[in-house]
Amino acid sequence: MQTMSFPRCSGRLSGDDQSTRRPPPCSSCRGPKPRRPGAATSGLPTSRQMITISSASGAGANRIGPCRSGDDHSAKPMSQDARMAGCGGCQEDAMLTVWGRAESSATARVMWALGEAGVPHRRLDWGGRFGGGDDPAYRAISPHGRIPAITREDGFSLWESNTIIRWLATTCPEAGLWPVDEAVRWQAQAWMDWSAAPGRVIGPVRAAYRRAEPDADEMARTIAAAAETFAVLNAQLQGRTFVVGDQLTVADLALGVVVHRWFRIPEALERPDLPAMEAWYERLRARPAYQDHVVAKVSARPQTLGMGD
Ligand SMILES: N[C@@H](CCC(=O)N[C@@H](CS)C(=O)NCC(=O)O)C(=O)O
């Protein structure tokens, strides 16, 4: 069996981010599968130990994890994709790990997606003050050393938050995050790719108001530039519940975190009203997974002028 070494675990398993939600109905056994007590942590690293796993192309890659629920999987074999995803919680041996600190916007996006899909997972603090981005073993998973990345014990790994979200949505179709209609599906892809644009303009806004001595002109200029970009999303949301229709999709998952940052700009700063986007933001805030992984984690400290990093 081929083996591959994953980065040493920092031991910071974030308990609040272990999925406690009930998994969605399993696509294979057609019914919710109860989780084994302790399944979220058994066999997983507890301190700085090396995780050795079988490679995705190795002998264990296509193995269906033993289902301990007594469900009969032979009636409807799992698809290859569902097996690789461990979707629905039936592949307990293939517990998904998210590498990334909770307050990172890219990590929060993935965590929110996992919460929406109800996929069992754990998160390890990684990147930023926790370090690890330069660990050669982590670089093997995430080539530019950025967070987040995901790994499974059978060797599957992936990086780039939007790609992880696409993978999740397509391997867990039960979650309904991947539009069935072809035209809508491609619109969602376009909005996902466009999500880099608001990502680029919100950074300068945050840098401007957080400076020790914020400059009024710089703040006004960066907010105006950001508002121009966010107005594009506001126009798209007019008359729609979510970005590409009446259902939450990958497009919302790609954009929801950066919009949270926009609405966290200190109230003292003037910014144009974007009513359709604000109504959509309120709809997102009503979702428990968004509350847990975005509102409670990203820019959670009160945002004030001159607050520093
Ligand atoms: N396009 C990447 C961006 C990844 C990225 O830049 N992540 C930031 C955190 S949001 C990062 O890794 N920063 C360095 C660090 O946290 O150590 C994605 O969406 O996954």
GROMACS .gro file of C-alpha atoms in nm, residues 120-305:
model
  186
  120PRO     CA    1  -1.931   1.499   0.949
  121HIS     CA    2  -1.593   1.663   0.981
  122ARG     CA    3  -1.339   1.808   1.217
  123ARG     CA    4  -1.131   2.124   1.187
  124LEU     CA    5  -0.771   2.177   1.289
  125ASP     CA    6  -0.638   2.525   1.357
  126TRP     CA    7  -0.382   2.592   1.084
  127GLY     CA    8  -0.223   2.896   0.922
  128GLY     CA    9  -0.186   3.247   1.059
  129ARG     CA   10  -0.070   3.247   1.422
  130PHE     CA   11  -0.093   2.867   1.429
  131GLY     CA   12   0.161   2.833   1.150
  132GLY     CA   13   0.199   2.521   0.940
  133GLY     CA   14   0.167   2.679   0.598
  134ASP     CA   15   0.534   2.616   0.520
  135ASP     CA   16   0.533   2.259   0.645
  136PRO     CA   17   0.649   2.059   0.341
  137ALA     CA   18   0.390   1.792   0.411
  138TYR     CA   19   0.117   2.057   0.415
  139ARG     CA   20   0.255   2.200   0.091
  140ALA     CA   21   0.198   1.859  -0.062
  141ILE     CA   22  -0.172   1.911   0.010
  142SER     CA   23  -0.196   2.286  -0.048
  143PRO     CA   24   0.082   2.383  -0.292
  144HIS     CA   25   0.088   2.752  -0.202
  145GLY     CA   26   0.066   2.679   0.172
  146ARG     CA   27  -0.262   2.864   0.209
  147ILE     CA   28  -0.567   2.760   0.405
  148PRO     CA   29  -0.803   2.589   0.388
  149ALA     CA   30  -0.729   2.242   0.264
  150ILE     CA   31  -0.923   1.926   0.329
  151THR     CA   32  -0.796   1.573   0.374
  152ARG     CA   33  -0.951   1.236   0.429
  153GLU     CA   34  -0.787   0.940   0.592
  154ASP     CA   35  -0.799   0.746   0.266
  155GLY     CA   36  -0.569   0.999   0.098
  156PHE     CA   37  -0.814   1.225  -0.077
  157SER     CA   38  -0.718   1.592  -0.041
  158LEU     CA   39  -0.816   1.924  -0.195
  159TRP     CA   40  -0.733   2.295  -0.170
  160GLU     CA   41  -0.891   2.625  -0.285
  161SER     CA   42  -1.210   2.700  -0.094
  162ASN     CA   43  -1.439   2.740  -0.395
  163THR     CA   44  -1.312   2.416  -0.546
  164ILE     CA   45  -1.375   2.238  -0.216
  165ILE     CA   46  -1.728   2.379  -0.215
  166ARG     CA   47  -1.786   2.259  -0.573
  167TRP     CA   48  -1.657   1.915  -0.481
  168LEU     CA   49  -1.882   1.902  -0.177
  169ALA     CA   50  -2.189   2.018  -0.368
  170THR     CA   51  -2.141   1.765  -0.647
  171THR     CA   52  -2.060   1.471  -0.425
  172CYS     CA   53  -2.344   1.547  -0.183
  173PRO     CA   54  -2.629   1.626  -0.422
  174GLU     CA   55  -2.878   1.570  -0.140
  175ALA     CA   56  -2.766   1.903   0.003
  176GLY     CA   57  -2.918   2.082  -0.300
  177LEU     CA   58  -2.627   2.323  -0.333
  178TRP     CA   59  -2.556   2.233  -0.696
  179PRO     CA   60  -2.830   2.361  -0.930
  180VAL     CA   61  -2.993   2.087  -1.133
  181ASP     CA   62  -3.085   2.316  -1.421
  182GLU     CA   63  -2.788   2.348  -1.656
  183ALA     CA   64  -2.824   2.720  -1.728
  184VAL     CA   65  -2.864   2.803  -1.359
  185ARG     CA   66  -2.570   2.578  -1.273
  186TRP     CA   67  -2.338   2.770  -1.508
  187GLN     CA   68  -2.466   3.104  -1.381
  188ALA     CA   69  -2.372   2.984  -1.033
  189GLN     CA   70  -2.021   2.904  -1.160
  190ALA     CA   71  -1.988   3.253  -1.305
  191TRP     CA   72  -2.086   3.412  -0.972
  192MET     CA   73  -1.844   3.185  -0.791
  193ASP     CA   74  -1.558   3.294  -1.012
  194TRP     CA   75  -1.666   3.657  -0.985
  195SER     CA   76  -1.651   3.628  -0.605
  196ALA     CA   77  -1.279   3.713  -0.627
  197ALA     CA   78  -1.378   4.072  -0.719
  198PRO     CA   79  -1.551   4.169  -0.391
  199GLY     CA   80  -1.277   3.972  -0.215
  200ARG     CA   81  -1.020   4.209  -0.368
  201VAL     CA   82  -1.197   4.533  -0.276
  202ILE     CA   83  -1.293   4.456   0.084
  203GLY     CA   84  -0.928   4.411   0.193
  204PRO     CA   85  -0.832   4.777   0.131
  205VAL     CA   86  -1.145   4.895   0.317
  206ARG     CA   87  -1.052   4.691   0.621
  207ALA     CA   88  -0.688   4.802   0.605
  208ALA     CA   89  -0.799   5.168   0.587
  209TYR     CA   90  -1.032   5.174   0.888
  210ARG     CA   91  -0.808   4.954   1.101
  211ARG     CA   92  -0.499   5.174   1.067
  212ALA     CA   93  -0.378   5.322   1.395
  213GLU     CA   94  -0.457   5.664   1.248
  214PRO     CA   95  -0.723   5.612   0.983
  215ASP     CA   96  -0.720   5.854   0.697
  216ALA     CA   97  -1.069   5.985   0.606
  217ASP     CA   98  -0.991   6.017   0.234
  218GLU     CA   99  -0.851   5.668   0.211
  219MET     CA  100  -1.155   5.523   0.390
  220ALA     CA  101  -1.398   5.710   0.163
  221ARG     CA  102  -1.206   5.608  -0.149
  222THR     CA  103  -1.184   5.238  -0.061
  223ILE     CA  104  -1.549   5.224   0.044
  224ALA     CA  105  -1.659   5.388  -0.281
  225ALA     CA  106  -1.457   5.136  -0.484
  226ALA     CA  107  -1.598   4.845  -0.285
  227ALA     CA  108  -1.954   4.978  -0.313
  228GLU     CA  109  -1.922   4.987  -0.691
  229THR     CA  110  -1.837   4.617  -0.692
  230PHE     CA  111  -2.099   4.518  -0.434
  231ALA     CA  112  -2.363   4.709  -0.633
  232VAL     CA  113  -2.323   4.445  -0.905
  233LEU     CA  114  -2.429   4.177  -0.658
  234ASN     CA  115  -2.706   4.398  -0.524
  235ALA     CA  116  -2.852   4.428  -0.875
  236GLN     CA  117  -2.838   4.052  -0.925
  237LEU     CA  118  -3.022   3.994  -0.597
  238GLN     CA  119  -3.311   4.222  -0.684
  239GLY     CA  120  -3.615   3.998  -0.716
  240ARG     CA  121  -3.420   3.688  -0.611
  241THR     CA  122  -3.410   3.505  -0.280
  242PHE     CA  123  -3.058   3.376  -0.337
  243VAL     CA  124  -2.787   3.460  -0.590
  244VAL     CA  125  -2.915   3.244  -0.875
  245GLY     CA  126  -3.273   3.178  -0.771
  246ASP     CA  127  -3.486   3.063  -0.482
  247GLN     CA  128  -3.239   2.808  -0.349
  248LEU     CA  129  -2.910   2.843  -0.162
  249THR     CA  130  -2.632   2.726  -0.395
  250VAL     CA  131  -2.256   2.727  -0.434
  251ALA     CA  132  -2.284   3.088  -0.557
  252ASP     CA  133  -2.418   3.203  -0.218
  253LEU     CA  134  -2.150   3.001  -0.040
  254ALA     CA  135  -1.877   3.173  -0.242
  255LEU     CA  136  -2.011   3.523  -0.173
  256GLY     CA  137  -2.167   3.511   0.173
  257VAL     CA  138  -1.849   3.561   0.375
  258VAL     CA  139  -1.718   3.868   0.192
  259VAL     CA  140  -2.061   4.031   0.221
  260HIS     CA  141  -2.050   3.969   0.595
  261ARG     CA  142  -1.724   4.167   0.600
  262TRP     CA  143  -1.898   4.453   0.415
  263PHE     CA  144  -2.174   4.470   0.676
  264ARG     CA  145  -1.914   4.465   0.952
  265ILE     CA  146  -1.763   4.796   0.840
  266PRO     CA  147  -1.799   5.033   1.140
  267GLU     CA  148  -2.133   5.209   1.133
  268ALA     CA  149  -1.960   5.543   1.176
  269LEU     CA  150  -1.847   5.515   0.815
  270GLU     CA  151  -2.084   5.623   0.543
  271ARG     CA  152  -2.164   5.373   0.275
  272PRO     CA  153  -2.439   5.350   0.017
  273ASP     CA  154  -2.748   5.140   0.086
  274LEU     CA  155  -2.760   4.814  -0.103
  275PRO     CA  156  -3.108   4.695   0.001
  276ALA     CA  157  -3.136   4.372  -0.200
  277MET     CA  158  -2.795   4.259  -0.077
  278GLU     CA  159  -2.886   4.352   0.279
  279ALA     CA  160  -3.211   4.149   0.262
  280TRP     CA  161  -3.014   3.851   0.128
  281TYR     CA  162  -2.757   3.893   0.408
  282GLU     CA  163  -3.041   3.880   0.663
  283ARG     CA  164  -3.165   3.557   0.501
  284LEU     CA  165  -2.817   3.409   0.535
  285ARG     CA  166  -2.797   3.522   0.898
  286ALA     CA  167  -3.112   3.322   0.969
  287ARG     CA  168  -2.929   3.000   0.876
  288PRO     CA  169  -2.766   2.817   1.169
  289ALA     CA  170  -2.459   2.708   0.970
  290TYR     CA  171  -2.393   3.067   0.862
  291GLN     CA  172  -2.431   3.187   1.220
  292ASP     CA  173  -2.195   2.918   1.350
  293HIS     CA  174  -1.918   2.945   1.093
  294VAL     CA  175  -1.937   3.297   0.953
  295VAL     CA  176  -2.110   3.540   1.192
  296ALA     CA  177  -1.956   3.390   1.506
  297LYS     CA  178  -1.607   3.353   1.358
  298VAL     CA  179  -1.527   3.609   1.088
  299SER     CA  180  -1.463   3.969   1.203
  300ALA     CA  181  -1.634   3.865   1.525
  301ARG     CA  182  -1.462   4.136   1.732
  302PRO     CA  183  -1.639   4.473   1.728
  303GLN     CA  184  -1.503   4.658   1.425
  304THR     CA  185  -1.386   5.006   1.515
  305LEU     CA  186  -1.170   5.273   1.359
   0.00000   0.00000   0.00000
